[in-house]
Amino acid sequence: MNAISLSANADQSRELKTSLRAAQRRVQWRATFLILPLFLFMVVAFVMPLGMLLFTSVYSPEVRDGLPRTTIALSQWRGKELPDDATYQALVDDLTHVANKEVMTAVAALNLRKSGFRSLLLKTKNTTQLQSVAGTRDDLVAIDKRWGDVSYWQTISDMTGAFTSAQLLATVDLSYGDKGDIVAADEAVYGPLIARTVWIAFIVLSWCVLLGYPISWTIAQVPDRYKNLLLLLVLVPLWTSLLARTAAWLLLFQKDGKLNEVLVGLGIFDAAQQLLYTRGAVYVAMVHIMLPLMVLPIYAIMKTIGPEQVRAAKSLGASPSAAFFQVYLPQTLPGVTAGSVVVFVMSLGFYITPTLIGGGRDVMLSTVIAQLALKSADWPLASALALVMLIGVAAILMAFRIIFKTRSVFNA
């Protein structure tokens, strides 16, 4: 009987374990189906765009598609001496038979790599079409002696691949030399642009901290009946269109605007000043837009700090300044950090305000990216600059995390 009882208990235990595992699997499947839409959204809205951004910044098939016969002919070329006549003939065939749009795209890409390619290829293309040149080495050298320079063929050979790092190098003002080495660009363009963008964002962040902290402290200290009113005044700008706020500052900063009238009326200036299209105007407009995003996270932390903590510190002999800096301020740093991250990152990507209010010396990185993508149709360079901005933002987030050591802010 005991053996039969033990066997029955064992069977029941196995059945119970099996049913428990089945129930756990059902819970896991339900959880998977619940998070699946969010996962797909993250893939479509975040992972795929980032992948396309990275791909576009290094994908450069212009020369391969515009000069296909030349690409094949140069695949076996060693690059030390001039190519054979068959390669010259392949180039002539490409310039003669490939669609003009694809050839011109390849010409533009080559000219970015080595100055002078545009005039060389267009001259060769026009001459071969008008005179029906056979296409030997001597024929092309007779058209332009640069076809006897190995460096031009090395440039074509280097760019026949589908992928290149030339655009990424251009974002830090570097380029490939005639021998394939990396050299500094003749004129620094994007380095100062990136530095200017970071500097403007840093100044805006500094002013937001200096103004936002006392505003948050005031809201946290006033009686409850006034808090809602003050919070409403902080939130109203967030409910107003960014373009509308920028247009309002545009009107105020004009030479015949209200701000100049007030300054002249108070005797601060004798005549109306040029306030619009200046760096100071950009700072004022951006701080006005970003300030609520600094106030709200700081206030959210401050309202959880009871006034009895500061009173206790004072009762133990601490001065008001010591009580503030040693008791109150450290507890508010998570709010300052969260607001700083939001303000700084969003300031890096500002586009409308600096474009409308700032001058030519105040152009930020996002404006140049938009111009390259929409006006110049230079998607590879625009993607490379956007990738640099993305990497910079990631580095800044890591720096904030290390400096302030507020992991809870970032893990929230």
XYZ file of C-alpha atoms in Angstrom:
412
model
C 0.000 0.000 0.000
C 2.850 2.343 0.854
C 4.467 1.749 -2.544
C 1.181 2.426 -4.322
C 0.691 5.627 -2.279
C 4.218 6.839 -3.027
C 3.720 6.147 -6.732
C 0.440 8.094 -6.760
C 2.067 11.027 -4.971
C 4.924 11.031 -7.486
C 2.474 11.058 -10.386
C 0.571 13.947 -8.840
C 3.831 15.838 -8.279
C 4.831 15.353 -11.923
C 1.412 16.482 -13.127
C 1.589 19.523 -10.869
C 5.050 20.455 -12.180
C 3.900 19.983 -15.772
C 0.833 22.175 -15.265
C 2.957 24.796 -13.499
C 5.440 24.900 -16.397
C 2.578 25.168 -18.863
C 1.097 28.065 -16.876
C 4.495 29.813 -16.800
C 4.857 29.378 -20.573
C 1.388 30.864 -21.094
C 2.339 33.877 -18.956
C 5.584 34.294 -20.888
C 3.767 34.123 -24.220
C 1.206 36.680 -23.054
C 4.012 39.008 -21.924
C 5.775 38.521 -25.268
C 2.645 39.395 -27.235
C 2.106 42.458 -25.047
C 5.600 43.867 -25.638
C 5.790 42.758 -29.292
C 4.070 45.925 -30.659
C 6.461 48.118 -28.660
C 9.424 46.072 -29.886
C 8.313 46.387 -33.507
C 7.766 50.111 -33.048
C 11.304 50.517 -31.675
C 12.726 48.561 -34.606
C 10.797 50.556 -37.228
C 11.101 53.999 -35.617
C 14.569 53.772 -34.074
C 16.766 50.848 -35.112
C 16.009 50.918 -38.839
C 16.523 54.698 -39.250
C 19.830 54.474 -37.393
C 20.898 51.566 -39.572
C 19.951 53.455 -42.734
C 21.809 56.500 -41.429
C 24.983 54.509 -40.887
C 24.595 52.733 -44.222
C 24.025 55.933 -46.196
C 27.031 57.654 -44.613
C 29.437 55.005 -45.964
C 27.587 53.760 -49.072
C 28.936 55.499 -52.177
C 28.307 53.600 -55.449
C 28.377 56.715 -57.687
C 31.675 55.930 -59.445
C 30.880 52.234 -59.759
C 27.488 52.976 -61.337
C 28.665 55.917 -63.465
C 31.829 54.224 -64.782
C 31.014 50.473 -64.767
C 33.423 49.412 -67.539
C 36.242 51.424 -65.985
C 35.518 49.841 -62.616
C 35.894 46.347 -64.078
C 39.061 47.303 -65.969
C 40.684 48.796 -62.865
C 39.867 45.780 -60.680
C 43.111 44.104 -61.771
C 45.222 47.276 -61.876
C 48.047 47.447 -59.347
C 48.203 51.240 -59.214
C 51.940 51.770 -59.683
C 51.988 52.586 -63.399
C 49.472 53.998 -65.881
C 46.706 51.547 -66.889
C 46.766 49.780 -70.234
C 44.942 50.929 -73.367
C 41.976 48.691 -72.558
C 41.300 50.722 -69.384
C 41.473 53.988 -71.321
C 39.063 52.534 -73.875
C 36.720 51.463 -71.066
C 36.691 55.020 -69.745
C 35.839 56.425 -73.185
C 33.044 53.844 -73.570
C 31.599 54.832 -70.193
C 31.690 58.529 -70.968
C 30.041 57.869 -74.336
C 27.381 55.262 -73.572
C 26.420 55.535 -69.868
C 23.455 57.777 -69.055
C 24.489 61.380 -68.581
C 22.909 61.619 -65.097
C 24.925 58.706 -63.735
C 28.126 60.004 -65.314
C 27.617 63.453 -63.809
C 26.966 61.909 -60.382
C 30.270 60.049 -60.651
C 31.995 63.243 -61.811
C 30.687 65.127 -58.766
C 31.873 62.387 -56.400
C 35.345 62.288 -57.972
C 35.643 66.068 -57.913
C 34.912 66.073 -54.176
C 37.767 63.630 -53.713
C 40.261 65.369 -56.026
C 39.811 68.917 -57.276
C 39.954 69.228 -61.072
C 38.142 66.019 -61.962
C 35.021 67.850 -63.106
C 36.836 69.857 -65.786
C 38.948 66.848 -66.795
C 36.068 64.424 -67.291
C 33.723 66.933 -68.920
C 36.461 68.011 -71.332
C 37.208 64.379 -72.161
C 33.526 63.507 -72.550
C 32.836 66.409 -74.923
C 35.974 65.786 -76.991
C 35.386 62.049 -77.416
C 31.780 62.634 -78.479
C 32.641 65.366 -80.993
C 35.777 63.844 -82.492
C 35.059 60.093 -82.130
C 38.388 59.447 -80.386
C 39.501 55.813 -80.451
C 40.363 55.802 -76.758
C 43.998 54.769 -76.443
C 46.312 56.158 -73.798
C 47.941 58.543 -76.289
C 44.528 59.802 -77.429
C 43.396 60.764 -73.910
C 46.754 62.250 -72.951
C 46.509 64.356 -76.119
C 43.120 65.634 -74.922
C 44.477 66.466 -71.456
C 47.915 65.663 -70.089
C 46.430 64.886 -66.670
C 45.423 61.469 -68.035
C 49.137 60.715 -67.898
C 49.161 61.370 -64.143
C 48.854 58.142 -62.130
C 47.256 59.971 -59.187
C 44.027 60.605 -61.152
C 43.698 56.913 -61.949
C 44.463 56.046 -58.325
C 41.598 58.299 -57.241
C 39.186 56.569 -59.643
C 40.388 53.167 -58.477
C 39.978 54.076 -54.801
C 36.365 55.144 -55.368
C 35.165 52.199 -57.458
C 34.083 50.356 -54.310
C 30.536 50.599 -53.015
C 31.624 51.723 -49.546
C 33.878 54.564 -48.488
C 34.867 56.431 -45.350
C 35.437 59.698 -47.235
C 32.218 61.286 -45.945
C 32.992 60.425 -42.331
C 36.475 61.905 -42.724
C 34.975 65.058 -44.242
C 32.921 65.657 -41.096
C 36.164 66.147 -39.134
C 37.836 68.144 -41.944
C 39.984 65.286 -43.204
C 40.251 63.774 -46.675
C 42.217 61.253 -48.697
C 45.410 62.492 -50.319
C 46.617 61.648 -53.796
C 48.482 58.627 -52.433
C 45.521 57.323 -50.465
C 46.739 58.696 -47.145
C 44.571 60.779 -44.816
C 45.390 64.491 -44.838
C 43.832 67.631 -43.394
C 41.343 69.464 -45.604
C 42.418 72.715 -47.228
C 39.778 74.610 -45.259
C 38.232 73.614 -41.934
C 34.453 73.755 -42.333
C 32.710 71.180 -40.194
C 35.031 71.247 -37.185
C 34.216 74.902 -36.372
C 30.548 74.174 -37.132
C 30.424 71.348 -34.586
C 32.330 73.433 -32.023
C 29.914 76.351 -32.539
C 26.903 74.081 -32.084
C 28.271 72.617 -28.841
C 29.205 76.071 -27.536
C 25.756 77.555 -28.202
C 24.095 74.554 -26.541
C 26.428 74.896 -23.532
C 25.670 78.612 -23.084
C 21.926 77.941 -23.326
C 22.285 75.147 -20.757
C 24.231 77.415 -18.383
C 21.605 80.161 -18.500
C 18.784 77.651 -18.074
C 20.440 76.279 -14.925
C 21.103 79.769 -13.537
C 17.514 80.875 -14.168
C 15.692 77.586 -13.750
C 17.028 76.667 -10.300
C 15.791 79.786 -8.444
C 12.487 79.669 -10.334
C 11.979 76.044 -9.297
C 12.958 76.844 -5.703
C 10.482 79.735 -5.619
C 7.638 77.530 -6.885
C 8.514 74.831 -4.342
C 8.566 77.311 -1.419
C 5.455 79.400 -2.086
C 2.102 78.436 -0.487
C 0.048 75.836 -2.346
C -2.506 78.360 -3.553
C 0.173 80.106 -5.646
C 1.959 77.018 -6.980
C -0.616 76.206 -9.641
C -0.491 79.753 -10.977
C 3.310 79.763 -11.181
C 3.373 76.325 -12.778
C 0.806 77.525 -15.312
C 3.073 80.429 -16.242
C 5.920 77.940 -16.745
C 3.824 75.569 -18.835
C 2.206 78.143 -21.124
C 5.305 78.449 -23.366
C 5.321 74.662 -23.803
C 1.747 74.810 -25.057
C 2.652 77.432 -27.646
C 4.022 76.510 -31.061
C 7.800 76.721 -31.377
C 7.441 78.600 -34.649
C 5.030 81.090 -33.047
C 7.430 81.784 -30.175
C 10.326 82.231 -32.597
C 8.242 84.583 -34.744
C 7.393 86.628 -31.632
C 11.071 87.081 -30.827
C 11.682 87.929 -34.473
C 9.231 90.827 -34.168
C 10.594 91.973 -30.803
C 14.231 92.033 -31.957
C 13.623 94.056 -35.112
C 15.177 97.494 -35.309
C 11.746 99.108 -35.091
C 10.475 96.477 -32.662
C 9.126 96.948 -29.165
C 12.357 95.910 -27.442
C 14.338 98.660 -29.133
C 11.596 101.140 -28.288
C 11.791 100.201 -24.599
C 15.605 100.349 -24.509
C 15.685 103.750 -26.201
C 12.833 105.009 -24.016
C 14.708 104.023 -20.848
C 17.794 105.843 -22.095
C 19.927 102.703 -22.275
C 20.671 103.388 -25.960
C 20.555 106.656 -27.876
C 19.299 104.970 -31.035
C 17.815 101.655 -32.109
C 20.356 98.814 -32.110
C 20.815 95.820 -34.384
C 19.510 93.098 -32.090
C 18.236 90.697 -34.724
C 20.631 88.291 -36.454
C 23.053 88.320 -33.544
C 24.344 85.574 -31.262
C 22.785 87.243 -28.234
C 19.341 87.100 -29.832
C 19.823 83.390 -30.472
C 20.733 82.823 -26.812
C 17.714 84.743 -25.517
C 15.228 82.970 -27.807
C 16.643 79.503 -27.125
C 16.747 80.037 -23.344
C 13.121 81.177 -23.422
C 12.145 77.987 -25.248
C 14.275 75.604 -23.160
C 13.731 77.090 -19.683
C 10.492 75.169 -18.870
C 12.287 71.903 -19.619
C 14.813 72.790 -16.929
C 12.303 74.062 -14.361
C 9.954 71.071 -14.366
C 12.450 68.277 -13.475
C 14.116 70.415 -10.806
C 10.752 71.303 -9.257
C 9.692 67.643 -9.338
C 12.672 66.838 -7.073
C 12.354 69.924 -4.864
C 8.725 69.284 -3.951
C 9.743 65.952 -2.378
C 12.291 67.616 -0.053
C 10.674 68.638 3.233
C 11.592 72.011 4.765
C 12.278 70.293 8.078
C 15.592 68.980 6.716
C 17.059 72.457 6.312
C 15.604 73.536 9.656
C 17.191 70.503 11.321
C 20.577 71.372 9.812
C 20.282 74.940 11.083
C 19.259 73.730 14.540
C 22.427 71.635 14.649
C 24.561 74.712 14.095
C 24.853 74.898 10.296
C 24.749 78.321 8.688
C 22.036 78.990 6.071
C 24.566 78.651 3.246
C 26.003 75.431 4.697
C 22.516 73.994 5.143
C 21.713 74.799 1.534
C 24.922 73.534 -0.072
C 25.381 70.448 2.110
C 21.787 69.337 2.685
C 19.423 70.838 0.103
C 21.516 71.180 -3.079
C 22.855 67.587 -3.222
C 19.316 66.221 -3.099
C 18.260 68.384 -6.066
C 21.160 67.367 -8.319
C 19.206 64.504 -9.982
C 16.650 67.061 -11.168
C 19.390 69.405 -12.376
C 21.054 66.532 -14.213
C 17.838 65.396 -15.891
C 16.994 68.940 -16.969
C 20.543 69.550 -18.180
C 20.516 66.443 -20.352
C 17.190 67.374 -21.954
C 18.117 71.023 -22.521
C 21.597 70.321 -23.864
C 20.593 67.521 -26.214
C 17.609 69.438 -27.593
C 19.705 72.588 -27.994
C 22.187 70.657 -30.127
C 19.404 69.867 -32.585
C 17.875 73.355 -32.809
C 17.004 74.336 -36.363
C 14.217 76.918 -36.680
C 15.307 79.459 -34.059
C 18.979 79.923 -35.077
C 17.965 79.995 -38.742
C 15.374 82.763 -38.326
C 16.948 84.834 -35.560
C 20.676 84.215 -35.914
C 23.063 85.414 -38.571
C 25.337 83.524 -40.914
C 27.886 83.052 -38.133
C 25.283 81.380 -35.921
C 24.363 78.485 -38.211
C 24.159 75.233 -36.262
C 24.824 71.666 -37.309
C 21.178 70.687 -37.812
C 20.705 73.580 -40.266
C 23.631 72.411 -42.398
C 22.353 68.821 -42.325
C 18.954 69.994 -43.576
C 20.535 72.077 -46.331
C 22.725 69.193 -47.497
C 19.785 66.775 -47.535
C 17.055 69.007 -48.979
C 18.870 71.550 -51.152
C 22.149 69.939 -52.207
C 20.805 66.352 -52.169
C 24.122 65.263 -50.650
C 22.611 62.478 -48.570
C 25.903 60.683 -47.754
C 27.485 63.788 -46.207
C 24.227 64.740 -44.461
C 24.012 61.225 -43.004
C 27.647 61.347 -41.906
C 27.079 64.651 -40.085
C 23.912 63.284 -38.481
C 25.886 60.233 -37.371
C 28.520 62.503 -35.808
C 25.747 64.330 -33.942
C 24.291 61.020 -32.755
C 27.679 59.810 -31.498
C 28.265 63.168 -29.813
C 24.917 63.020 -28.014
C 25.658 59.473 -26.830
C 29.073 60.596 -25.551
C 27.508 63.563 -23.750
C 24.943 61.315 -22.054
C 27.705 59.027 -20.857
C 29.680 62.026 -19.601
C 26.694 63.289 -17.609
C 26.213 59.839 -16.158
C 29.850 59.588 -15.078
C 30.173 63.144 -13.747
C 26.970 63.339 -11.744
C 26.748 59.627 -10.903
C 22.973 59.660 -11.033
C 22.238 56.299 -12.554
C 18.624 56.422 -11.466
C 17.980 59.404 -13.748
C 19.154 57.521 -16.805
C 17.707 54.164 -15.912
C 14.261 55.600 -15.284
